[in-house]
Coordinates of N, CA and C in Angstrom, one line a residue:
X1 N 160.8 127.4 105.7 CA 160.0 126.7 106.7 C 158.7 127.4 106.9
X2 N 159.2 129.1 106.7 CA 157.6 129.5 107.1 C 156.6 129.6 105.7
X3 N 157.1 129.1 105.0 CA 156.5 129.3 103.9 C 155.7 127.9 103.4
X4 N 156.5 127.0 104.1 CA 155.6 125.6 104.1 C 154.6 125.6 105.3
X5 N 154.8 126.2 106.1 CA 153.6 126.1 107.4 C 152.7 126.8 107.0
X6 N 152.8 128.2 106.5 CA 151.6 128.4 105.7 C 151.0 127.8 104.6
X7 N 151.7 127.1 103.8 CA 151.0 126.3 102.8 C 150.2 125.1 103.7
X8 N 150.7 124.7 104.3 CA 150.0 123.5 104.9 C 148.9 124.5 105.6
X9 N 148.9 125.1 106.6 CA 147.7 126.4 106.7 C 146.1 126.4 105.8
X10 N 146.4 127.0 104.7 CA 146.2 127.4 103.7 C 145.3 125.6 103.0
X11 N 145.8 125.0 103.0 CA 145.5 123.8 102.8 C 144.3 123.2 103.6
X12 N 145.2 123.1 105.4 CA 143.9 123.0 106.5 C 142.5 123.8 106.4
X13 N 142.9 124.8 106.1 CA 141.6 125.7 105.9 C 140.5 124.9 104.6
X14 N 141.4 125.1 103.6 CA 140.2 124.5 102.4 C 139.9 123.7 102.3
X15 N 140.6 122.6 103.0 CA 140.3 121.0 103.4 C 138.8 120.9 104.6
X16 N 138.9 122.1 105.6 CA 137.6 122.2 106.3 C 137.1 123.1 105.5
X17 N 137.2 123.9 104.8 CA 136.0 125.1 104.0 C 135.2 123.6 103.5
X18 N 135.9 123.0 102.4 CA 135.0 121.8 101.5 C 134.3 120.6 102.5
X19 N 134.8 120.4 103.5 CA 134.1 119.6 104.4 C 132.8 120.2 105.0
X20 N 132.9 121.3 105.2 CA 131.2 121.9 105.5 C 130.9 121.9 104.5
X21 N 131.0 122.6 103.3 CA 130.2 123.0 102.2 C 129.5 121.5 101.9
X22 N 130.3 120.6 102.2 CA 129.9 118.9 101.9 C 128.7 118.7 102.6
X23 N 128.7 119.3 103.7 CA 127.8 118.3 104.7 C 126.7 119.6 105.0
X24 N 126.8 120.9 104.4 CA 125.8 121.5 104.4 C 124.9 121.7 103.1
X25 N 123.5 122.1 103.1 CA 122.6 122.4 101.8 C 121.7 121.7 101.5
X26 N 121.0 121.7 101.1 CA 119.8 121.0 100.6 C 119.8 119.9 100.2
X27 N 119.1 119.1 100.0 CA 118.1 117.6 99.5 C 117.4 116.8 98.8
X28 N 117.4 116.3 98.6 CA 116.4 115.6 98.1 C 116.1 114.1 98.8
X29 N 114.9 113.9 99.4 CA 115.1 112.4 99.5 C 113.8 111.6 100.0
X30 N 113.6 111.3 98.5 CA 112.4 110.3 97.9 C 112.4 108.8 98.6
X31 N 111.5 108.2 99.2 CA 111.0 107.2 100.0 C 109.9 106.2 99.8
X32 N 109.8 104.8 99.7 CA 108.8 104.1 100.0 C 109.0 103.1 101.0
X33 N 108.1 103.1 101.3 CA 107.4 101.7 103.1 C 106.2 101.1 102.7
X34 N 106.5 99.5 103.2 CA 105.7 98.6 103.7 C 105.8 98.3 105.0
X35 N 104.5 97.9 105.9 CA 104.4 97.3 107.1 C 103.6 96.9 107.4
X36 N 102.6 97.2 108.6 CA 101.7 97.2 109.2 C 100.9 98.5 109.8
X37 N 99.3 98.3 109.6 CA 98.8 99.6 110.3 C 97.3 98.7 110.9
X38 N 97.0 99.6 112.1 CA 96.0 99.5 113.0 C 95.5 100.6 114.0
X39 N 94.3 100.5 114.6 CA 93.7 101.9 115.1 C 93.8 101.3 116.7
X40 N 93.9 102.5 117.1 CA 93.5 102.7 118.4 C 91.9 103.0 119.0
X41 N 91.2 102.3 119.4 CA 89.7 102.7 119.7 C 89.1 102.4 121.2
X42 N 88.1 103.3 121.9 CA 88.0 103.2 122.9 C 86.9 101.9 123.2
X43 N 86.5 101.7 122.3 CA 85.3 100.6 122.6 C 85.8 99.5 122.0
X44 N 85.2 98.4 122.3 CA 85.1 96.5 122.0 C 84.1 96.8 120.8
X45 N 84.4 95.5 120.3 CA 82.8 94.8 119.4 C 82.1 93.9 119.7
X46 N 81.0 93.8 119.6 CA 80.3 92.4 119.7 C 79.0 92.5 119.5
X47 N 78.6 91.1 118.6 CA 77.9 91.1 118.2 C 76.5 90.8 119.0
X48 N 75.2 90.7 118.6 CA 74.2 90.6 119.5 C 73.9 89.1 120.1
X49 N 74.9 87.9 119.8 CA 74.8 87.2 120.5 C 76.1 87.0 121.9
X50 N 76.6 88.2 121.5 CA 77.5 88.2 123.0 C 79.5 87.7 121.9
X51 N 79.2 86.9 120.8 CA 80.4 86.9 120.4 C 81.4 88.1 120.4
X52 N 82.4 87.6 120.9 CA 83.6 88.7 120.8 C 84.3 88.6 119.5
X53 N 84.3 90.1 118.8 CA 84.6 90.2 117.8 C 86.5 90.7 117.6
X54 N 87.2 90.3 117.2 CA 89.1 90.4 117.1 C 89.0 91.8 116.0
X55 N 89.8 92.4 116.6 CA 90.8 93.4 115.8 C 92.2 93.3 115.3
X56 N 92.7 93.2 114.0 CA 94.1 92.8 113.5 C 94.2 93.9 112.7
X57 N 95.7 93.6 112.2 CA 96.4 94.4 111.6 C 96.2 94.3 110.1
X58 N 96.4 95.1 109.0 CA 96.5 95.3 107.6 C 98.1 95.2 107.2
X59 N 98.5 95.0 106.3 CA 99.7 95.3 105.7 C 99.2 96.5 104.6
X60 N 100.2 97.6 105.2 CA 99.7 99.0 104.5 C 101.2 99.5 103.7
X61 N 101.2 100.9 102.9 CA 102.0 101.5 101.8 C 102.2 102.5 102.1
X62 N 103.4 103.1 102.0 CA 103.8 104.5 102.1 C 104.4 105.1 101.2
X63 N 104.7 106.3 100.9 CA 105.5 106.9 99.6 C 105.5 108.4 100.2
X64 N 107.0 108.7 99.9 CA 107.4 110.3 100.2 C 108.2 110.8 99.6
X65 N 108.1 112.3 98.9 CA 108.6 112.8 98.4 C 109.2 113.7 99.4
X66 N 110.4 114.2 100.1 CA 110.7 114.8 101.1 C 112.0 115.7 100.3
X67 N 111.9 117.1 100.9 CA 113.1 118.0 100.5 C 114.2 118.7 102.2
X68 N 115.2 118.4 101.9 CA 115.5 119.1 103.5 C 116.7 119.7 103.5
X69 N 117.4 120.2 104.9 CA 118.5 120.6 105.0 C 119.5 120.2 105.5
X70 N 120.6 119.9 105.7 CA 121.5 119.6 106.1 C 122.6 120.6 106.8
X71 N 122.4 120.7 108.4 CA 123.7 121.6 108.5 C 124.7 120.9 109.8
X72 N 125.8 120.6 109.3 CA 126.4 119.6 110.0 C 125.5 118.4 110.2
X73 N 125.7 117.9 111.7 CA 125.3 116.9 111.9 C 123.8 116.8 111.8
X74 N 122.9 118.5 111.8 CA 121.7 118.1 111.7 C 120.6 118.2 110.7
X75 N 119.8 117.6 110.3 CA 118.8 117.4 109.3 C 117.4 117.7 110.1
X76 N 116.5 118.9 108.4 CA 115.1 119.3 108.6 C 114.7 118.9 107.8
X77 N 113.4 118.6 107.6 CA 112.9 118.0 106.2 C 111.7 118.1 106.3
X78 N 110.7 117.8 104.9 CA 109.4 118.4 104.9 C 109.3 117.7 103.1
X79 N 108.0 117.6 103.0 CA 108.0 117.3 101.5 C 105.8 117.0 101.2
X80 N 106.4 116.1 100.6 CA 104.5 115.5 100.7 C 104.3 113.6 101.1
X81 N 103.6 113.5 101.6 CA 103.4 112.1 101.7 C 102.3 111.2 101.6
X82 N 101.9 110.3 101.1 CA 100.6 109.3 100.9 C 101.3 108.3 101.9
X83 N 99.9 108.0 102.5 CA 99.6 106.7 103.6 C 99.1 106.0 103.7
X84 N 98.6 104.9 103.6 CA 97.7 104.0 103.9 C 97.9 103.7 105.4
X85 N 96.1 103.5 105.9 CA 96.3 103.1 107.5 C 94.9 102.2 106.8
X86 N 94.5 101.5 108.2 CA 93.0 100.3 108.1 C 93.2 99.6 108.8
X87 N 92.0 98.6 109.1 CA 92.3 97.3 110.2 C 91.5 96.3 109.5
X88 N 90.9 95.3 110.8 CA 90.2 94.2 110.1 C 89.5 94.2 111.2
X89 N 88.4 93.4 110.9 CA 87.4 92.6 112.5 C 87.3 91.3 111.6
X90 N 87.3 90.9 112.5 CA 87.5 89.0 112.4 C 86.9 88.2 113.1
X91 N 86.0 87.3 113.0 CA 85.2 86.4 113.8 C 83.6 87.2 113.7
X92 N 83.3 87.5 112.9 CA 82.2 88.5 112.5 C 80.9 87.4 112.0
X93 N 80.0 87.6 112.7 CA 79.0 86.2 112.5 C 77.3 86.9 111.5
X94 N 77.7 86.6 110.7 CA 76.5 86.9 109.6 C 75.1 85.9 109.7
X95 N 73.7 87.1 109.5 CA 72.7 86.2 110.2 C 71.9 86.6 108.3
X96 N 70.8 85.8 108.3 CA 69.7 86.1 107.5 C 68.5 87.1 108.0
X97 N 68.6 87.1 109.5 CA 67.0 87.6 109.8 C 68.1 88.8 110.6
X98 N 67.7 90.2 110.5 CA 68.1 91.4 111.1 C 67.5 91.7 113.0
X99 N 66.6 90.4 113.1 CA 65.9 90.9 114.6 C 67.1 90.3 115.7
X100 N 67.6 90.6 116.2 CA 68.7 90.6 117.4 C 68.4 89.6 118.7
X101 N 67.4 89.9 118.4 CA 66.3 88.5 119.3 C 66.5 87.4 119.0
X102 N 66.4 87.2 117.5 CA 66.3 85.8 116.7 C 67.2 85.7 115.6
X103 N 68.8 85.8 115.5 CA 69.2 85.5 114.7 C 69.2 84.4 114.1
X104 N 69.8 84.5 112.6 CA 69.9 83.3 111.9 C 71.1 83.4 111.4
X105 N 72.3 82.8 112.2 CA 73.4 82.5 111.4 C 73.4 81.9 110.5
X106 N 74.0 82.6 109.3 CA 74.9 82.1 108.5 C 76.2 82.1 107.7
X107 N 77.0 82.3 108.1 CA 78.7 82.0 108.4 C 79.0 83.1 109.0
X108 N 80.9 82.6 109.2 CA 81.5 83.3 109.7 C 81.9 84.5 108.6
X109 N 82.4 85.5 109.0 CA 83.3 86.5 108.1 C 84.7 87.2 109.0
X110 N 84.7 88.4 107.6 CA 85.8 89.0 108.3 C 85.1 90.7 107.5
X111 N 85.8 91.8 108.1 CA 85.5 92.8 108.0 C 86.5 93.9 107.2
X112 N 87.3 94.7 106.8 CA 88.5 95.2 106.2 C 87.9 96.6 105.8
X113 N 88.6 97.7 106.4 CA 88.3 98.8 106.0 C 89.7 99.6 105.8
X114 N 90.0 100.0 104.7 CA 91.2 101.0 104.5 C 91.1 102.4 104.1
X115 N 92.0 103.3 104.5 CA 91.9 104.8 104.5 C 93.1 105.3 104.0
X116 N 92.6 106.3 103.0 CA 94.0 106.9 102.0 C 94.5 108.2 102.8
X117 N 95.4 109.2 103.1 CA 95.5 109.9 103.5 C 96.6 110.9 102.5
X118 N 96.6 112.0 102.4 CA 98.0 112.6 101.9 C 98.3 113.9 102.7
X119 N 99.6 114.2 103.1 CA 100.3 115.1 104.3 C 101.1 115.8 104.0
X120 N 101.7 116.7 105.0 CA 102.7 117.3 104.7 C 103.9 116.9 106.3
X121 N 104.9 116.3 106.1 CA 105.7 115.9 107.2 C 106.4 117.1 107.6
X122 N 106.8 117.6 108.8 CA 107.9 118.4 109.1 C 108.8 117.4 110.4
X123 N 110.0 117.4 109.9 CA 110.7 116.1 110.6 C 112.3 116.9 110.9
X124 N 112.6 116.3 112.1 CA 114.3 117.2 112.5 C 114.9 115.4 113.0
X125 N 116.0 115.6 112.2 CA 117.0 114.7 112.4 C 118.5 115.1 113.0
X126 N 119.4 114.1 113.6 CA 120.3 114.1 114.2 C 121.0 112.9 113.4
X127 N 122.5 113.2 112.8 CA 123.4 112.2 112.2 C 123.7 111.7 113.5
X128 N 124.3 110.6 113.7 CA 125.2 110.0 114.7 C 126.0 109.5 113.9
X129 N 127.5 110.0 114.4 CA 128.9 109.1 113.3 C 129.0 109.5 112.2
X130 N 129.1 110.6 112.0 CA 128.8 111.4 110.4 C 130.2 111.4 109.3
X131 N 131.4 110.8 110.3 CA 132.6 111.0 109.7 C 132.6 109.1 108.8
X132 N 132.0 108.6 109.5 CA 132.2 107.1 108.8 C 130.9 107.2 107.5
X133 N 131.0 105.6 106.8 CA 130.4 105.8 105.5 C 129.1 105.2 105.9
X134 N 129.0 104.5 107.3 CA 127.2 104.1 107.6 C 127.0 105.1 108.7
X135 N 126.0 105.5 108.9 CA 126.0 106.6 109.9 C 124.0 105.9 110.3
X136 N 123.9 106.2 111.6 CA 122.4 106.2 112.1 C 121.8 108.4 112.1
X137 N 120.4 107.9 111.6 CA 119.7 109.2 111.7 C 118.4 108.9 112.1
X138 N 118.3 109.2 113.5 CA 116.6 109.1 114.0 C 116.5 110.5 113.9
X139 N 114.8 110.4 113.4 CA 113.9 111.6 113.3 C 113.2 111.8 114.3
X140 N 112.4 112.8 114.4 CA 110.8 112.9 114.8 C 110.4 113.8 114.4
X141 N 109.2 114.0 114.4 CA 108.4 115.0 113.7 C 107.1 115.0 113.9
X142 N 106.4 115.6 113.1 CA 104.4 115.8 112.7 C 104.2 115.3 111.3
X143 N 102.9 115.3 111.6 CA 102.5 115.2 109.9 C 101.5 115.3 110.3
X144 N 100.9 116.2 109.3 CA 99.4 116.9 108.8 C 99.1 116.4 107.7
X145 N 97.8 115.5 107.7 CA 97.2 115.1 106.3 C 95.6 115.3 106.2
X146 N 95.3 115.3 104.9 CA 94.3 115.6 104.5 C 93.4 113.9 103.8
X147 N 92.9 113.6 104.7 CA 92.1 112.3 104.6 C 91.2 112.0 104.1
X148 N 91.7 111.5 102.7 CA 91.2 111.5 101.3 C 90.1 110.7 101.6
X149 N 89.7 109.4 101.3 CA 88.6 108.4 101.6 C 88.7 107.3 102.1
X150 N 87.7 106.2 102.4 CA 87.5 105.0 102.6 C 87.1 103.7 101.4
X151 N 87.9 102.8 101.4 CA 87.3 101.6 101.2 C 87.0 100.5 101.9
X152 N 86.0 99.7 102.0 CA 85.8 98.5 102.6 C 85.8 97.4 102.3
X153 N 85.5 96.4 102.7 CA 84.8 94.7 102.4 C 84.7 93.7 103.1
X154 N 83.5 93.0 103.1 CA 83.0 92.1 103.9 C 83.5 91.3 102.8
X155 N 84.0 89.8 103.3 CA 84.4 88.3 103.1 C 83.9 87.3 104.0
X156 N 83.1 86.5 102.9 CA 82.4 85.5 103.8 C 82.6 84.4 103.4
X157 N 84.0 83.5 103.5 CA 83.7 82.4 102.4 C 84.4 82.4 101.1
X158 N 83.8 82.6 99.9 CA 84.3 83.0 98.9 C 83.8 84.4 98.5
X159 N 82.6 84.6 99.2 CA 81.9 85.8 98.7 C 82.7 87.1 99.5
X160 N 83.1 88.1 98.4 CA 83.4 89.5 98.8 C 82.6 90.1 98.4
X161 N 82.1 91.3 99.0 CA 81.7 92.8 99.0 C 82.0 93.7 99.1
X162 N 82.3 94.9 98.0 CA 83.7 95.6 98.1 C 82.7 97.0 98.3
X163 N 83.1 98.3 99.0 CA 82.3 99.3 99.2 C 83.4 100.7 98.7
X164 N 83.0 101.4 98.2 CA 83.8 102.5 98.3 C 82.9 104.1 98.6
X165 N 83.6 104.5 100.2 CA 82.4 105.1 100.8 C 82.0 106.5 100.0
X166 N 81.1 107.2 100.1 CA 80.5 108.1 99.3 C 81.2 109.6 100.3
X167 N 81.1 110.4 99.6 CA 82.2 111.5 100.4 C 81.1 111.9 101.5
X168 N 79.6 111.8 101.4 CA 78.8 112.2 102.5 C 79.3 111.0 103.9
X169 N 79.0 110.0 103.3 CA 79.0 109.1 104.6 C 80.7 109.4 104.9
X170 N 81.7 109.4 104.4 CA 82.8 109.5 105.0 C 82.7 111.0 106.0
X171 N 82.3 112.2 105.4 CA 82.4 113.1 106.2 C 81.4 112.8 107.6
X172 N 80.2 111.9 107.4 CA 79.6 112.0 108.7 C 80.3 111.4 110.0
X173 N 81.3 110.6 109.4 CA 81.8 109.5 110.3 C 83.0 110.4 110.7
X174 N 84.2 110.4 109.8 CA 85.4 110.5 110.0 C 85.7 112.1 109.5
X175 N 86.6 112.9 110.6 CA 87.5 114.1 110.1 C 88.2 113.7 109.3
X176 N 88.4 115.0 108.4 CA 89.0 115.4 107.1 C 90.2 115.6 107.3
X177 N 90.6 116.3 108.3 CA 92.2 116.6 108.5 C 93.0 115.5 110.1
X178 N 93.5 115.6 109.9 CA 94.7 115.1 111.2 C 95.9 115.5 111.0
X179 N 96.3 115.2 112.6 CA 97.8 115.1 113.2 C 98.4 114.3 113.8
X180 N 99.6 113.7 113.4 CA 100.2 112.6 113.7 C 101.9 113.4 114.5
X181 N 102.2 112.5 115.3 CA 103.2 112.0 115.6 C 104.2 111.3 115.1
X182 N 105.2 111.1 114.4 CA 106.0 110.3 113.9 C 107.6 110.1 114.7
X183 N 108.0 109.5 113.7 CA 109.0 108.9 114.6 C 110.1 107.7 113.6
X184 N 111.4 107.5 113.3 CA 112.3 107.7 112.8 C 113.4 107.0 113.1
X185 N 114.0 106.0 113.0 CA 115.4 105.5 112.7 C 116.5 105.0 112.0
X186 N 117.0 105.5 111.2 CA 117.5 105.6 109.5 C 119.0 104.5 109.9
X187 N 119.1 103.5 108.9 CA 120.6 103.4 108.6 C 121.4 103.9 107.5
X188 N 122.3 105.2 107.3 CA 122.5 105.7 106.0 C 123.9 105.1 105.9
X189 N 123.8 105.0 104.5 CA 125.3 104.5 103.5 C 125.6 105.1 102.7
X190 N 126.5 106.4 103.0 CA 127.2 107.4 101.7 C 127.8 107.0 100.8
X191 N 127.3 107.5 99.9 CA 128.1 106.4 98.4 C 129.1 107.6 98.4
X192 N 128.9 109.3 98.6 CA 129.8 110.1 98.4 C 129.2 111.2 99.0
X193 N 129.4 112.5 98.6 CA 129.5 113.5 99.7 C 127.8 113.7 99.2
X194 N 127.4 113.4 98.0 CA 126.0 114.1 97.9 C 124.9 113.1 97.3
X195 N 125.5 111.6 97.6 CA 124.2 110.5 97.5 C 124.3 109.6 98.4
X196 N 123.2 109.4 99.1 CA 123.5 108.2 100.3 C 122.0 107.5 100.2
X197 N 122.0 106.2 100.7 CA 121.2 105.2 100.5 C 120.5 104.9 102.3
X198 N 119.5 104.7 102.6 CA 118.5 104.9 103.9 C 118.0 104.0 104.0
X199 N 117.7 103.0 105.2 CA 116.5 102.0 105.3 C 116.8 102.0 106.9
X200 N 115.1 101.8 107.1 CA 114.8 101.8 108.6 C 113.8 101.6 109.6
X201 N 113.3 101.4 110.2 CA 111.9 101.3 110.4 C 111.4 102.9 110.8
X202 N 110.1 103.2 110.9 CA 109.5 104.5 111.0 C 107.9 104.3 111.6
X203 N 107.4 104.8 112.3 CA 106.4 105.0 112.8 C 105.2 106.6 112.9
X204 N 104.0 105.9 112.5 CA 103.3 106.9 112.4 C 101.9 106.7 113.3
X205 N 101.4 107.9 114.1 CA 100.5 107.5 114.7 C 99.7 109.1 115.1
X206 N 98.2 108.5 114.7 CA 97.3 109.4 114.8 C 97.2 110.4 116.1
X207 N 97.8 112.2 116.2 CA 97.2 112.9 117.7 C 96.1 112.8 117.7
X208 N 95.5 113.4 116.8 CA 94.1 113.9 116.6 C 92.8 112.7 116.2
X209 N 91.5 113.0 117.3 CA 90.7 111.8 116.9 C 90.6 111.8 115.7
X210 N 90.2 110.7 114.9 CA 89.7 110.6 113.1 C 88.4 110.3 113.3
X211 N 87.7 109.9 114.2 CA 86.0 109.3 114.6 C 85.1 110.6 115.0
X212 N 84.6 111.0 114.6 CA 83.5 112.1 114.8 C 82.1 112.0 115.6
X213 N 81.9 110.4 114.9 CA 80.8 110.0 115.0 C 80.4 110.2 117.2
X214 N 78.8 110.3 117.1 CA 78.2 110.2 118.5 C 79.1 109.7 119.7
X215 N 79.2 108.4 119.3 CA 79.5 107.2 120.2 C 78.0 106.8 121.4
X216 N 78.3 106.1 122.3 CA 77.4 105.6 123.3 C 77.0 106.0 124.2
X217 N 76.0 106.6 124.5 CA 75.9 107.7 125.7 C 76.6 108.5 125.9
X218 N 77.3 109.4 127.3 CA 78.0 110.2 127.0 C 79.2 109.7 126.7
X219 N 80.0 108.5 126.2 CA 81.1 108.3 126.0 C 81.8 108.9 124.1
X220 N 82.6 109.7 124.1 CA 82.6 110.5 122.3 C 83.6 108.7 122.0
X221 N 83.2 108.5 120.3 CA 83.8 107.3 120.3 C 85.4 107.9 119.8
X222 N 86.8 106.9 120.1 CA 87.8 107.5 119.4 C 88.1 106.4 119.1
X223 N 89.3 107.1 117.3 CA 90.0 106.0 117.0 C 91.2 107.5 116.6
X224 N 92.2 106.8 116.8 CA 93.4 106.5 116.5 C 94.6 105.8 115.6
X225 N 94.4 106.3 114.1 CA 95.4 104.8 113.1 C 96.5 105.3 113.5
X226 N 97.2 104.2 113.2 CA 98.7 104.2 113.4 C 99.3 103.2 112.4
X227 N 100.9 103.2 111.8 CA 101.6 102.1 111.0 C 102.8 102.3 111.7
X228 N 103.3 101.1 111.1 CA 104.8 100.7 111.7 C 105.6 99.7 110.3
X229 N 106.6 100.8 109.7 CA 106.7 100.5 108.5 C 108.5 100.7 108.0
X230 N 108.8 100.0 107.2 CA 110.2 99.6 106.8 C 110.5 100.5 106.0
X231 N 111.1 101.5 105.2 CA 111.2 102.7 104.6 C 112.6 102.3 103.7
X232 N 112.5 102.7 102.9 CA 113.6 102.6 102.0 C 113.6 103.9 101.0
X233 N 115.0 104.6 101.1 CA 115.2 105.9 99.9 C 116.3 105.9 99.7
X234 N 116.8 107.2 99.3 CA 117.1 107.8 98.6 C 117.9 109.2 99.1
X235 N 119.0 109.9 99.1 CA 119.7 111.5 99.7 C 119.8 111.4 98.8
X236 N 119.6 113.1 98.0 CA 120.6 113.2 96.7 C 120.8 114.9 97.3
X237 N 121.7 115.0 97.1 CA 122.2 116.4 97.4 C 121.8 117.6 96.4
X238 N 121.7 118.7 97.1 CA 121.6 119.9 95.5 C 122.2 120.9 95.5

């Protein structure tokens, strides 16, 4: 009898030794998102005949290569990331003559400016329900990126004008680096102890101004991008 209670002993033990070893160690977990992105800015538009000019959203791209840890229930992670953020102006009224006095419309348009960024994430997660095979994991974290360039285009009609800004005009306008805020809600599906499958929505939003430029009297101008995006990856254990 006592020789079977230690066997069963002996058993409980390595049945929980392999259960941590399972849910502890490293990572891998590769990601892409679609959604939406748009800025935060302290001022309106309008043009010089008093028209109010609309701000909308972009459908923007994400992609992450992320490495992390796992110990029990909690997850660290960090990797590299590309972003897309941008907006639009809309109801944009195009003249022939440049004097503000006397314009000369001629049509309407729309405005599109997009911005590439690439980062580095540091993100801390929390499993919830880690014993079953779907489990929820919200994140939060930073991300630090280095904000590659701008492209633009006016659309008037049929006619586009595509811009891609020069690295002087982008540095006069817009900083080079930022910090963001993120934010995280995962549904995972373990296929087994060291691959599991993720989708969820995720959010990213600029701390740090991106607008450098003067602004209007003493007011400094800000903008703020942000996206709100569907994510889909990848756990692979190592």
């Amino acid at each position: 009898m006592k020789k079977m209670k230690a066997l069963l002993f002996i058993a409980a033990m390595a049945w929980a030794s392999s259960t941590v070893n399972a849910q502890n160690g490293f990572y891998l977990s590769p990601s892409v998102g679609i959604g939406a992105t748009n800025v935060k800015q302290n001022y309106t538009y309008n043009d010089p005949t008093g028209n109010s000019i609309t701000r909308s959203s972009l459908i923007n791209y994400n992609a992450k290569i992320g490495i992390g840890y796992k110990y029990k229930n909690w997850r660290i992670q960090t990797g590299l990331q590309y972003l897309q953020t941008g907006y639009e102006l809309n109801n944009l009224l195009f003249s022939s003559d440049f004097d503000p006095a006397q314009p000369v419309t001629t049509g309407t348009g729309t405005y599109q400016i997009r911005y590439k960024h690439l980062g580095i994430p540091l993100q801390v997660g929390y499993v919830i329900q880690p014993q079953k095979k779907f489990s929820l994991v919200p994140f939060v974290g930073l991300l630090t990126t280095y904000n590659i360039d701008a492209k633009s285009n006016i659309e008037m009609g049929n006619a586009i004008t595509n811009t891609s800004w020069s690295r002087k005009d982008f540095d006069n306008r817009y900083n080079r680096m930022s910090v963001w805020g993120t934010a995280a809600l995962y549904g995972q599906f373990n296929l087994n102890n060291n691959i599991s499958l993720f989708a969820g929505p995720s959010m990213q939003y600029m701390i740090s101004n991106f607008d450098k430029s003067p602004g209007i009297g003493s007011h400094t101008s800000r903008q703020r991008n942000y996206s709100i995006n569907i994510d889909f990856g990848i756990n692979i254990g190592l």
